[in-house]
Coordinates of N, CA, C and O in Angstrom, one line a residue:
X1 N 128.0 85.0 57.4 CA 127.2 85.4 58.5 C 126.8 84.3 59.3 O 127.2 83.1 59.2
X2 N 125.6 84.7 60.6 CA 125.3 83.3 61.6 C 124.3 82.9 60.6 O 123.7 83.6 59.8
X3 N 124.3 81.3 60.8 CA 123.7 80.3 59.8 C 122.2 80.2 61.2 O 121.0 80.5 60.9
X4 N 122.4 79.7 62.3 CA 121.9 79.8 63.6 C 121.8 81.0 64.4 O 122.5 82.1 64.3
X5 N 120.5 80.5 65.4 CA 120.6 81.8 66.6 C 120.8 81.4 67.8 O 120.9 80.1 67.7
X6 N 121.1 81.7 68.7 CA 121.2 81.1 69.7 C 119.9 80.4 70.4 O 118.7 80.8 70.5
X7 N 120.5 79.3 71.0 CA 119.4 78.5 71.2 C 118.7 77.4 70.3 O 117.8 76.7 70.7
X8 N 119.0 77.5 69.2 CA 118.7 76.4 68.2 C 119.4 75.6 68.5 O 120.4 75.8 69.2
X9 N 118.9 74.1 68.0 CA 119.3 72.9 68.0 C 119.6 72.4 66.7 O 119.0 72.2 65.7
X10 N 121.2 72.0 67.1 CA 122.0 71.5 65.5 C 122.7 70.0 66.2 O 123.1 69.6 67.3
X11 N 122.7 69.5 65.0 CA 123.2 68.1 65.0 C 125.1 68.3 64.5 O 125.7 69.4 64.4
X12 N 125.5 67.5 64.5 CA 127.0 67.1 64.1 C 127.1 67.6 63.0 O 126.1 67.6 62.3
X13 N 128.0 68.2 62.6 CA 128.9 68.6 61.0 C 127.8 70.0 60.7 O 128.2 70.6 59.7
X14 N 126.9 70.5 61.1 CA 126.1 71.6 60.9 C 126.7 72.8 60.8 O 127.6 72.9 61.7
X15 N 126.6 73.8 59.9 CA 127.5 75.1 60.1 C 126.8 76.1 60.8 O 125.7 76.6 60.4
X16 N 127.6 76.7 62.4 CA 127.1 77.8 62.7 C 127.3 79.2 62.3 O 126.7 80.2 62.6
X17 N 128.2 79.1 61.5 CA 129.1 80.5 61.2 C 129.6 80.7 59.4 O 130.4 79.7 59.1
X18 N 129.4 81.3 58.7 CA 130.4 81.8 57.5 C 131.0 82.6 57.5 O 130.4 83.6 57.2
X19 N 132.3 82.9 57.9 CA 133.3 84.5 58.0 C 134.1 84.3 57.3 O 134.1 83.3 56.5
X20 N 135.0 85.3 57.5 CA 136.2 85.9 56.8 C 136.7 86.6 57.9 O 136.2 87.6 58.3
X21 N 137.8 86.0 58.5 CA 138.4 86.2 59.8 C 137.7 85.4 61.1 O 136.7 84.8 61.0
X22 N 138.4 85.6 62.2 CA 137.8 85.2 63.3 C 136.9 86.0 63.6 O 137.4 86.6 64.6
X23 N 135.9 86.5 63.5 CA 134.7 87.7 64.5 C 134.0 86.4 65.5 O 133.8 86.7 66.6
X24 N 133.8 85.6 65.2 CA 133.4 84.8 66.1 C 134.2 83.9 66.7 O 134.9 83.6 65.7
X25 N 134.7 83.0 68.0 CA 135.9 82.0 67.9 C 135.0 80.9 68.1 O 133.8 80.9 68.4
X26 N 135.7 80.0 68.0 CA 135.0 78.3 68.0 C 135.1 78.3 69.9 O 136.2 78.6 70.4
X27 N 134.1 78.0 70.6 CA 134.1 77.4 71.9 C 133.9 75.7 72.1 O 134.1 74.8 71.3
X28 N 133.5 75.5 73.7 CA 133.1 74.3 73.4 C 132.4 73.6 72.2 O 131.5 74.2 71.7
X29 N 132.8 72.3 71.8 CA 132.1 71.2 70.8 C 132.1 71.9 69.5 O 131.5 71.4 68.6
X30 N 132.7 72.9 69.2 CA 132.6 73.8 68.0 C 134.3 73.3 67.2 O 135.3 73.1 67.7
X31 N 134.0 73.3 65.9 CA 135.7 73.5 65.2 C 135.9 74.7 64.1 O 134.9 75.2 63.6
X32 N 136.9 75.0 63.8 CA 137.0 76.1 62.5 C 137.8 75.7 61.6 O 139.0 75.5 61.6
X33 N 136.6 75.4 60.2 CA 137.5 75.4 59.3 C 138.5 75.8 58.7 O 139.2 76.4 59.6
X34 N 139.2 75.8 57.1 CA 140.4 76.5 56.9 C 139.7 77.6 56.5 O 140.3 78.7 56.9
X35 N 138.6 77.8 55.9 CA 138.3 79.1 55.8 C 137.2 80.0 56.8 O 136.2 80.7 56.5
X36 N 137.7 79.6 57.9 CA 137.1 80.7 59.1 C 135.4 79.6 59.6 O 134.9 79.8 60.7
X37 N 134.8 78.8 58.9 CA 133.7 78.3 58.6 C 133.4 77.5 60.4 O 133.6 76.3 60.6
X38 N 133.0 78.2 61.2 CA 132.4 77.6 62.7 C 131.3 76.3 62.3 O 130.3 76.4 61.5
X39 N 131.6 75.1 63.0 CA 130.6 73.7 62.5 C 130.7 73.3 63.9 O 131.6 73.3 64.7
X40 N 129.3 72.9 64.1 CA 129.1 71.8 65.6 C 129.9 70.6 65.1 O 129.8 70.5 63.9
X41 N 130.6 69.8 65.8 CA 130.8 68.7 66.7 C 130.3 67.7 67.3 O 130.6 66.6 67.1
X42 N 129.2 68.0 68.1 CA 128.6 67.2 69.0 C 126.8 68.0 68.5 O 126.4 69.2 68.1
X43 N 126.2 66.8 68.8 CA 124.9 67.4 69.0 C 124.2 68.1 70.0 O 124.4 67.7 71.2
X44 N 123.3 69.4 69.6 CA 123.2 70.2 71.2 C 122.7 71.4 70.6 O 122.6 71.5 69.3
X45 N 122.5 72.4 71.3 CA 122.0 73.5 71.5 C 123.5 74.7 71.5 O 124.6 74.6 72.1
X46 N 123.0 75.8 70.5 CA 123.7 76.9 70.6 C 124.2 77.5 71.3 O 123.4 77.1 72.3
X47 N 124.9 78.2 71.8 CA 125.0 79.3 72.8 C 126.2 80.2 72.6 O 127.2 79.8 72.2
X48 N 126.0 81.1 72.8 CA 126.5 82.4 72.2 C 127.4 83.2 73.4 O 126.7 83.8 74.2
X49 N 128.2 83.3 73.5 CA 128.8 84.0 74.8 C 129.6 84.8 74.2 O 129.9 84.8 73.0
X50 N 130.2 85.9 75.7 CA 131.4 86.6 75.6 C 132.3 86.7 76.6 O 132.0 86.8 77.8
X51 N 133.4 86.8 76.0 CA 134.2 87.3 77.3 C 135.6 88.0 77.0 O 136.0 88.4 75.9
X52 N 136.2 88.2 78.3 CA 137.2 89.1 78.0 C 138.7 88.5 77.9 O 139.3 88.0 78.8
X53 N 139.2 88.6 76.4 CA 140.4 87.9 76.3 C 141.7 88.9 76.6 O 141.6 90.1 76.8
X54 N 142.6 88.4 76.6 CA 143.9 89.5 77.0 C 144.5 89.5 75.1 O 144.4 88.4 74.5
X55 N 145.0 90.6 74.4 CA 145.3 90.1 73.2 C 146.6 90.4 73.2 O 146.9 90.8 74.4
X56 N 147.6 90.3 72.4 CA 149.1 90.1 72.4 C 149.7 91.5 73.1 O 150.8 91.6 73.7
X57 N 148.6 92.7 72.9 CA 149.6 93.9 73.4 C 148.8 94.3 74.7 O 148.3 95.4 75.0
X58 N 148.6 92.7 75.6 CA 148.5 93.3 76.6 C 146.9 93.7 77.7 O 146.5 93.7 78.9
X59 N 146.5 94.1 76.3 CA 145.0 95.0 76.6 C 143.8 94.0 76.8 O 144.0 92.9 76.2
X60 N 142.7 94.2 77.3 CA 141.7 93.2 77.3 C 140.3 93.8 76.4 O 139.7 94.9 76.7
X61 N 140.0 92.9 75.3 CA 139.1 93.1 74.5 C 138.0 92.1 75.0 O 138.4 91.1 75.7
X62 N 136.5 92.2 74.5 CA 135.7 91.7 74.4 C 135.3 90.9 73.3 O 135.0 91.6 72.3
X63 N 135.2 89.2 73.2 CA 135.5 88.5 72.1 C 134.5 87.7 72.1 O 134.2 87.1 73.1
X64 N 133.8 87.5 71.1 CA 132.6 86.5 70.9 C 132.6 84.7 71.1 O 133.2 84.3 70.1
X65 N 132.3 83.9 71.9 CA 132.6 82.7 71.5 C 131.0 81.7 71.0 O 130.0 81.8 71.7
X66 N 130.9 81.0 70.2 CA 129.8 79.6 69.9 C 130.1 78.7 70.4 O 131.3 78.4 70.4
X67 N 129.4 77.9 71.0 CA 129.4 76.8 71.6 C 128.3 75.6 71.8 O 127.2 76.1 72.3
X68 N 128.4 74.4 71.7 CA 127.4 73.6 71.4 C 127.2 73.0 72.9 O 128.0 72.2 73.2
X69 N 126.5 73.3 73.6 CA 125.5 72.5 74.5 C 124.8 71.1 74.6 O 123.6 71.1 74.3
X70 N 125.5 69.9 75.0 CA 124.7 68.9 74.8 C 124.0 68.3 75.8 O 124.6 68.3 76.9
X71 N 122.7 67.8 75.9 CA 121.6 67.3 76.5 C 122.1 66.0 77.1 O 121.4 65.3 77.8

């Protein structure tokens, strides 16, 4: 599940995310482990977005992204 909310402040190697699958994708300053596990990068502030990706058949879904914010 989220380890963070949006808008918190995390440092380097911090986990924002524990899944099983992508439900969330890594955005800026973000990486994904081998097991799905979203971690800051850079020091900074959360932020939670969405947007609309196109997926292989074409169609456009609505997809979560995390992303680290830095000062």
């Amino acid at each position: 599940g989220v380890k963070v909310g949006d808008g918190q402040t995390l440092r380097s190697g911090q986990v924002i995310t524990r899944q099983r699958g992508t439900r969330i994708h890594p955005g800026k300053n973000v990486k994904k482990g081998k097991d799905d596990t979203l971690y800051a990068v850079a020091n900074g502030v959360v932020k939670f977005t969405t947007k609309k990706v196109k997926k292989f058949d074409g169609s456009l879904r609505s997809t979560k992204f995390a992303n680290i914010i830095t000062k």
